Amino acid sequence: MSASELAKQLGATSLTEVAEFHGTTTQTLRRRYEENRPSFIALVLGFKAYQAHERINDHENQT
C-alpha cells in the first residue's frame, strides 16, 4: 500500500490535501510514511479530525 492509498483509506481525498493542510509536500509525507508509519497516520487523522471539527462549527453557526 502506498502513502496515498493509506491516506485515502483513512478518509482523505488525496495526499495533496493533507500536505497542503500541514504546510508540507507530498514528498515529505511519503518519506514520513516510509520512516514512521504511526506518525504518518496521526498526520492524516489529525487533518480529518480538524475537518470534522470545522463541519461541526459550520453547522452550529448556521442554526
C-alpha positions as semicolon CSV with decimal commas, in nm:
position;residue;x (nm);y (nm);z (nm)
1;M;0,000;0,000;0,000
2;S;0,127;0,347;-0,084
3;A;0,110;0,661;0,128
4;S;-0,162;0,798;-0,098
5;E;-0,366;0,478;-0,074
6;L;-0,343;0,475;0,305
7;A;-0,439;0,842;0,327
8;K;-0,746;0,770;0,116
9;Q;-0,830;0,464;0,325
10;L;-0,816;0,688;0,632
11;G;-1,064;0,929;0,472
12;A;-0,856;1,190;0,292
13;T;-0,945;1,278;-0,064
14;S;-0,578;1,295;-0,158
15;L;-0,231;1,306;-0,014
16;T;-0,201;1,655;-0,160
17;E;-0,480;1,794;0,058
18;V;-0,313;1,652;0,369
19;A;0,021;1,802;0,266
20;E;-0,133;2,143;0,197
21;F;-0,311;2,142;0,533
22;H;0,015;2,071;0,715
23;G;0,214;2,315;0,503
24;T;0,445;2,049;0,364
25;T;0,496;1,850;0,046
26;T;0,365;1,512;-0,060
27;Q;0,728;1,400;-0,083
28;T;0,775;1,478;0,287
29;L;0,460;1,284;0,375
30;R;0,572;0,989;0,164
31;R;0,905;0,990;0,347
32;R;0,720;1,002;0,681
33;Y;0,507;0,708;0,564
34;E;0,820;0,504;0,495
35;E;1,015;0,605;0,805
36;N;0,747;0,645;1,072
37;R;0,410;0,496;0,979
38;P;0,233;0,582;1,310
39;S;0,333;0,946;1,270
40;F;0,203;0,950;0,912
41;I;-0,128;0,804;1,028
42;A;-0,151;1,066;1,303
43;L;-0,096;1,344;1,048
44;V;-0,377;1,215;0,826
45;L;-0,615;1,153;1,116
46;G;-0,536;1,495;1,261
47;F;-0,631;1,650;0,928
48;K;-0,957;1,452;0,924
49;A;-1,036;1,547;1,285
50;Y;-0,984;1,913;1,200
51;Q;-1,218;1,880;0,903
52;A;-1,484;1,722;1,124
53;H;-1,441;1,996;1,383
54;E;-1,485;2,262;1,114
55;R;-1,803;2,094;0,985
56;I;-1,948;2,092;1,338
57;N;-1,863;2,460;1,386
58;D;-2,013;2,549;1,048
59;H;-2,332;2,361;1,133
60;E;-2,362;2,527;1,475
61;N;-2,311;2,870;1,322
62;Q;-2,592;2,808;1,072
63;T;-2,850;2,727;1,339
